Coordinates of N, CA, C and O in Angstrom, one line a residue:
L492 N 33.6 15.6 13.6 CA 32.3 15.8 14.4 C 31.9 14.6 12.9 O 31.5 15.2 12.0
R493 N 31.6 13.3 13.7 CA 30.4 13.0 12.8 C 28.7 13.2 13.3 O 28.4 13.4 14.5
Q494 N 28.3 13.4 12.1 CA 26.6 14.0 12.0 C 25.3 12.3 13.1 O 25.9 11.4 12.2
H495 N 25.0 13.0 14.8 CA 24.2 11.1 14.5 C 23.2 11.4 14.1 O 22.2 12.1 14.3
Q496 N 22.2 10.1 14.0 CA 21.0 10.1 13.4 C 19.9 9.3 14.3 O 21.1 8.9 15.0
D497 N 19.3 9.2 14.4 CA 18.4 8.2 15.1 C 18.8 6.9 15.4 O 19.3 6.3 16.3
R498 N 19.1 6.2 13.7 CA 19.7 5.5 13.8 C 21.0 5.0 12.7 O 20.9 6.0 11.8
S499 N 22.4 4.4 13.4 CA 22.8 4.9 12.1 C 23.1 4.4 10.7 O 22.6 2.7 11.6
Q500 N 24.4 3.8 10.6 CA 24.3 3.1 9.1 C 24.3 2.1 9.6 O 24.2 0.8 9.1
E501 N 25.5 1.8 10.4 CA 26.2 0.9 11.2 C 25.1 -1.0 11.7 O 25.0 -1.2 11.9
D502 N 23.7 0.4 12.4 CA 22.3 -0.6 13.0 C 22.0 -1.7 11.6 O 21.1 -2.4 12.1
Q503 N 21.7 -0.5 10.8 CA 21.1 -0.9 9.8 C 22.2 -2.3 9.0 O 21.3 -3.3 8.6
N504 N 23.0 -2.3 8.6 CA 23.8 -2.9 7.8 C 24.8 -4.2 8.6 O 24.0 -4.8 10.3
R505 N 24.1 -5.9 8.0 CA 24.1 -7.1 8.5 C 25.1 -8.3 8.3 O 25.5 -7.7 6.5
P506 N 26.3 -8.4 8.2 CA 27.0 -9.2 8.3 C 26.3 -10.3 6.8 O 25.6 -10.6 7.3
N507 N 27.3 -10.4 6.2 CA 26.8 -11.9 5.6 C 28.1 -11.8 4.3 O 28.8 -11.1 3.9
Y508 N 27.7 -12.8 3.9 CA 29.0 -14.2 3.0 C 29.3 -12.9 1.4 O 27.8 -12.7 1.1
G509 N 30.8 -13.2 1.7 CA 30.6 -12.6 -0.3 C 30.7 -11.4 -0.1 O 31.1 -10.7 -1.2
G510 N 31.1 -10.7 0.8 CA 31.3 -9.4 0.1 C 30.3 -8.1 1.0 O 30.1 -7.1 0.0
N511 N 29.0 -8.9 0.0 CA 27.2 -7.8 0.3 C 27.3 -7.6 1.8 O 27.8 -8.1 2.7
K512 N 26.4 -6.7 1.1 CA 25.4 -6.0 2.3 C 24.6 -6.1 2.1 O 23.5 -6.1 1.2
K513 N 23.7 -6.1 3.6 CA 22.3 -6.4 3.7 C 22.1 -5.8 5.4 O 22.3 -5.7 5.5
F514 N 20.7 -4.8 4.4 CA 19.7 -4.0 5.1 C 18.9 -4.5 6.2 O 18.1 -5.6 5.1
R515 N 18.3 -4.3 6.7 CA 17.6 -4.7 7.6 C 16.4 -3.8 7.7 O 17.0 -2.4 7.7
A516 N 15.1 -3.9 6.9 CA 14.1 -2.8 7.9 C 14.2 -3.0 8.8 O 13.4 -4.0 9.2
L517 N 13.7 -1.6 9.4 CA 13.4 -1.6 11.5 C 11.8 -2.2 11.3 O 11.4 -2.6 12.3
R518 N 11.4 -1.1 10.4 CA 9.0 -1.3 10.6 C 9.1 -0.6 9.7 O 9.8 0.9 8.9
L519 N 8.7 -1.1 9.0 CA 7.9 -1.3 7.5 C 5.8 -0.7 8.6 O 5.2 -0.9 8.3
D520 N 5.5 0.9 7.5 CA 4.1 1.1 7.9 C 3.4 1.0 6.8 O 2.3 0.8 6.0
T521 N 4.5 1.6 5.8 CA 3.3 2.1 4.4 C 4.7 1.3 3.8 O 5.8 1.8 3.3
G522 N 4.0 2.0 2.2 CA 5.5 1.5 0.8 C 4.1 2.1 -0.1 O 3.0 2.7 -0.5
N523 N 4.6 2.1 -1.7 CA 4.1 2.6 -2.6 C 3.8 1.3 -3.3 O 4.4 -0.3 -3.9
F524 N 2.0 1.3 -3.4 CA 1.7 0.1 -4.0 C 1.4 0.3 -5.5 O 0.7 1.8 -5.3
A525 N 1.3 -0.6 -6.7 CA 0.3 0.1 -7.9 C -1.0 -0.4 -8.3 O -1.2 -2.0 -7.9
W526 N -2.0 0.0 -9.0 CA -2.8 -0.8 -9.4 C -2.9 -1.0 -10.8 O -3.3 -0.1 -11.5
A527 N -2.3 -2.1 -11.2 CA -1.7 -2.9 -12.5 C -2.9 -2.2 -13.5 O -2.6 -1.8 -14.6
S528 N -4.1 -2.7 -13.3 CA -4.8 -2.5 -14.2 C -5.4 -1.2 -14.7 O -6.3 -1.1 -15.6
E529 N -5.6 -0.3 -13.2 CA -5.6 0.9 -13.8 C -4.6 2.0 -14.6 O -4.8 3.0 -14.6
G530 N -3.3 1.7 -13.9 CA -2.4 2.0 -14.0 C -2.0 2.7 -12.7 O -1.7 4.2 -13.6
V531 N -2.6 2.8 -11.7 CA -2.1 3.8 -11.3 C -1.1 3.5 -9.8 O -1.4 3.1 -9.6
T532 N -0.6 4.4 -9.5 CA 0.5 4.0 -8.1 C 0.1 5.0 -6.7 O -0.1 6.2 -6.9
R533 N -0.1 4.7 -5.6 CA -0.2 5.6 -4.8 C 0.4 4.5 -3.2 O 0.5 4.2 -3.1
K534 N 1.4 6.0 -2.8 CA 1.8 5.5 -1.6 C 0.4 5.6 -0.5 O -0.9 5.8 -0.7
T535 N 0.3 4.0 0.6 CA -0.3 4.1 0.9 C 0.1 2.8 2.4 O 1.1 2.5 2.3
R536 N -1.0 3.1 3.8 CA -0.6 2.4 4.6 C -0.7 0.2 4.3 O -1.4 -0.2 3.7
I537 N 0.1 -0.2 5.3 CA 0.3 -1.6 5.1 C -1.1 -1.8 6.0 O -0.4 -1.4 7.6
L538 N -1.7 -2.3 5.6 CA -2.6 -3.5 7.0 C -2.2 -4.5 8.1 O -1.9 -4.5 8.9
D539 N -1.9 -5.5 7.2 CA -2.0 -6.7 7.8 C -0.8 -7.7 6.5 O -1.3 -7.6 5.5
V540 N -0.2 -8.7 6.8 CA 0.5 -10.0 6.8 C -0.9 -10.8 6.5 O -1.1 -11.2 7.6
V541 N -1.4 -11.5 5.4 CA -2.6 -11.9 4.8 C -1.6 -13.7 5.2 O -2.1 -14.5 4.9
Y542 N -0.8 -13.7 3.9 CA -0.4 -15.7 4.2 C 1.4 -15.0 3.1 O 1.3 -14.3 3.1
N543 N 1.6 -16.2 4.0 CA 2.9 -16.5 3.5 C 3.2 -17.8 3.2 O 3.1 -19.0 3.6
A544 N 3.9 -17.7 2.2 CA 3.8 -19.6 0.9 C 4.5 -20.2 1.8 O 4.9 -21.8 2.4
S545 N 5.4 -19.9 2.5 CA 6.9 -20.3 3.3 C 6.1 -21.0 5.1 O 7.2 -22.0 5.2
N546 N 5.9 -19.9 5.4 CA 5.9 -20.5 6.8 C 5.4 -19.4 7.3 O 4.6 -18.3 7.6
N547 N 4.6 -19.3 8.6 CA 2.8 -19.5 9.0 C 3.6 -18.7 9.8 O 2.2 -17.6 10.7
E548 N 4.4 -18.9 10.9 CA 5.1 -17.9 12.0 C 5.0 -16.9 11.1 O 5.0 -15.7 12.1
L549 N 6.1 -16.2 10.1 CA 6.1 -15.8 9.4 C 4.3 -15.2 9.2 O 4.7 -12.4 9.1
V550 N 3.5 -15.2 9.2 CA 1.9 -14.2 9.1 C 1.5 -13.9 10.3 O 1.3 -12.4 10.7
R551 N 1.8 -15.0 11.5 CA 1.4 -14.5 12.8 C 2.3 -12.7 13.2 O 2.1 -12.4 14.0
T552 N 4.0 -12.9 12.8 CA 4.1 -12.1 13.7 C 4.8 -11.2 12.8 O 4.8 -9.9 12.4
K553 N 3.8 -11.1 11.2 CA 3.6 -9.9 10.8 C 5.1 -9.9 10.1 O 5.2 -8.2 9.6
T554 N 5.8 -10.2 9.4 CA 7.4 -10.5 8.8 C 6.6 -9.8 7.1 O 6.3 -11.0 6.9
L555 N 6.8 -9.0 7.3 CA 7.4 -8.8 5.4 C 8.4 -9.4 4.7 O 9.6 -8.8 4.9
V556 N 8.4 -10.5 3.9 CA 9.2 -10.5 3.2 C 8.7 -10.7 1.6 O 8.0 -10.4 1.5
K557 N 9.9 -10.7 1.3 CA 9.5 -10.8 -0.7 C 8.3 -12.3 -0.7 O 8.1 -13.6 -0.1
N558 N 7.9 -11.8 -2.1 CA 6.1 -12.7 -2.0 C 5.1 -12.9 -1.1 O 4.2 -14.5 -0.7
C559 N 5.3 -12.1 0.5 CA 4.0 -12.5 0.8 C 3.1 -12.0 0.3 O 3.7 -10.7 -0.1
I560 N 1.6 -12.2 0.9 CA 0.3 -11.3 0.6 C 0.1 -10.2 1.6 O -0.3 -10.2 2.6
I561 N 0.1 -9.1 0.6 CA -0.1 -8.2 2.4 C -1.5 -7.8 2.0 O -2.2 -7.3 1.4
Q562 N -2.3 -6.7 3.3 CA -3.3 -6.0 2.9 C -3.1 -4.4 3.2 O -2.8 -4.3 4.1
V563 N -3.7 -3.8 2.1 CA -3.6 -2.4 2.5 C -4.2 -1.7 2.2 O -5.6 -2.5 1.9
D564 N -4.4 -0.3 2.4 CA -5.5 0.6 3.0 C -5.9 0.8 1.6 O -4.9 1.4 0.5
S565 N -7.4 0.8 1.0 CA -7.4 1.1 -0.3 C -7.4 2.6 -0.1 O -8.4 3.0 -1.7
T566 N -8.2 3.2 0.7 CA -8.3 4.9 1.0 C -7.6 5.8 -0.3 O -8.8 6.3 -0.9
P567 N -6.4 5.8 -0.6 CA -5.6 6.6 -1.7 C -6.2 6.2 -3.4 O -7.1 7.1 -3.9
F568 N -6.7 4.8 -3.6 CA -6.9 4.5 -3.9 C -8.9 4.2 -4.5 O -8.8 4.9 -6.1
R569 N -9.0 4.3 -3.9 CA -10.8 4.8 -3.6 C -11.5 5.7 -4.2 O -12.0 6.5 -5.3
Q570 N -10.3 7.4 -3.3 CA -10.2 8.2 -4.1 C -10.3 9.0 -5.3 O -10.7 9.2 -6.1
W571 N -8.6 8.1 -5.8 CA -8.5 8.1 -7.2 C -10.0 7.9 -7.9 O -10.2 8.5 -9.1
Y572 N -10.3 6.9 -8.0 CA -11.4 6.2 -8.9 C -13.2 6.8 -9.0 O -13.3 7.5 -9.5
E573 N -12.6 7.8 -7.1 CA -14.6 8.6 -7.4 C -13.9 9.9 -8.6 O -14.5 10.5 -8.5
A574 N -12.9 10.5 -8.2 CA -12.1 11.7 -8.9 C -11.6 11.5 -10.3 O -12.7 12.1 -11.5
H575 N -12.0 9.8 -10.6 CA -11.1 9.3 -12.0 C -12.9 9.4 -13.0 O -12.7 9.8 -14.1
Y576 N -13.1 9.0 -12.4 CA -15.1 7.8 -12.9 C -15.9 8.6 -12.6 O -17.0 8.2 -12.8
G577 N -16.3 9.5 -11.9 CA -17.3 9.5 -10.6 C -17.8 8.6 -10.3 O -19.1 9.2 -10.4
V578 N -18.2 7.8 -10.1 CA -18.2 6.5 -9.8 C -17.5 6.5 -8.0 O -17.6 6.2 -7.8
T579 N -18.9 6.4 -7.0 CA -18.7 5.3 -5.7 C -18.0 4.2 -5.7 O -18.8 3.3 -6.8
A580 N -17.1 3.8 -4.8 CA -16.5 2.3 -5.3 C -16.3 2.0 -4.2 O -16.8 2.2 -3.2
G581 N -16.9 0.5 -4.1 CA -16.8 -0.4 -3.0 C -18.3 -0.1 -2.6 O -17.7 -0.6 -1.0
R582 N -18.9 0.7 -2.8 CA -20.2 0.6 -1.8 C -21.8 0.1 -2.6 O -21.6 0.1 -3.4
K583 N -22.6 -0.5 -1.8 CA -23.9 -1.0 -2.3 C -24.9 -0.2 -2.6 O -24.6 0.4 -2.3
K584 N -25.6 0.3 -3.5 CA -26.0 0.3 -4.4 C -27.9 0.2 -3.4 O -28.7 -0.5 -3.5
R585 N -28.6 1.7 -3.0 CA -29.1 1.8 -2.7 C -31.0 1.8 -3.4 O -30.8 2.6 -3.9
N586 N -32.0 1.6 -2.7 CA -33.2 1.7 -4.0 C -33.5 3.2 -3.9 O -34.1 3.4 -4.2
E587 N -32.9 3.8 -2.8 CA -33.0 5.4 -2.4 C -32.6 6.0 -4.0 O -31.1 6.3 -4.0
D588 N -33.4 6.8 -4.7 CA -32.8 7.9 -5.7 C -32.4 9.0 -4.7 O -33.1 9.8 -4.5
K589 N -31.3 9.8 -5.1 CA -31.2 10.9 -5.0 C -30.7 11.6 -6.1 O -30.0 11.7 -6.8
T590 N -30.9 13.2 -5.1 CA -30.1 13.9 -6.9 C -28.2 13.9 -6.8 O -27.9 14.0 -5.9
V591 N -27.7 13.7 -8.1 CA -26.6 13.3 -7.9 C -25.8 14.8 -9.0 O -26.5 14.9 -9.7
E592 N -25.0 15.8 -8.0 CA -24.4 17.1 -8.5 C -23.3 16.2 -9.5 O -22.8 15.2 -9.5
E593 N -23.4 16.9 -11.7 CA -22.3 17.0 -11.7 C -21.0 16.5 -11.3 O -20.6 17.9 -11.0
V594 N -20.8 15.4 -11.7 CA -19.2 15.7 -11.4 C -18.7 15.5 -12.5 O -18.7 15.1 -14.3
K595 N -17.0 16.1 -12.9 CA -16.3 16.1 -14.1 C -15.9 14.9 -14.4 O -15.2 14.1 -12.6
K596 N -15.8 14.1 -15.2 CA -15.4 12.7 -16.0 C -13.9 12.9 -16.3 O -13.5 13.4 -16.8
S597 N -13.4 11.2 -16.6 CA -12.6 11.2 -17.9 C -12.8 10.8 -19.1 O -14.3 10.4 -19.0
N598 N -12.7 11.4 -20.5 CA -12.7 10.6 -21.5 C -13.8 9.8 -21.8 O -14.4 9.5 -22.2
H599 N -12.8 8.9 -21.0 CA -13.0 7.7 -21.3 C -14.2 6.7 -20.3 O -15.5 6.5 -20.9
A600 N -14.6 7.7 -19.5 CA -16.0 7.1 -18.7 C -17.6 8.0 -18.6 O -18.2 7.6 -19.2
Q601 N -17.1 8.8 -20.2 CA -18.5 10.0 -20.3 C -19.3 8.8 -21.9 O -19.2 9.5 -22.6
T602 N -18.8 8.3 -22.0 CA -19.9 7.3 -23.0 C -21.1 7.1 -23.7 O -21.6 6.7 -23.8
E603 N -21.4 7.2 -22.1 CA -23.0 7.3 -21.6 C -23.6 8.0 -22.6 O -23.9 9.2 -22.9

């Protein structure tokens, strides 16, 4: 007997010329994204397709293809930034002086 899953492998295979296999992503809502300048990679949610150079129809239907510009949830990166540097990212400073408790920072951030 063959073990049955939600979608079998045959449902994901698509016919293709040249004997190659083409796989179809059924639904993608998360992905592994990198913040290259900080050298950090986190798994996060895909929120929206913002731009596609080839076709505006792909933006309207939110189709993910290679080289499309997407918007991702910044929460995992913000949490890493706050833990690493000890600074709240993405919030505007107010004139109110609040007592700030000492948080462990990386050696690079302790240059004060």
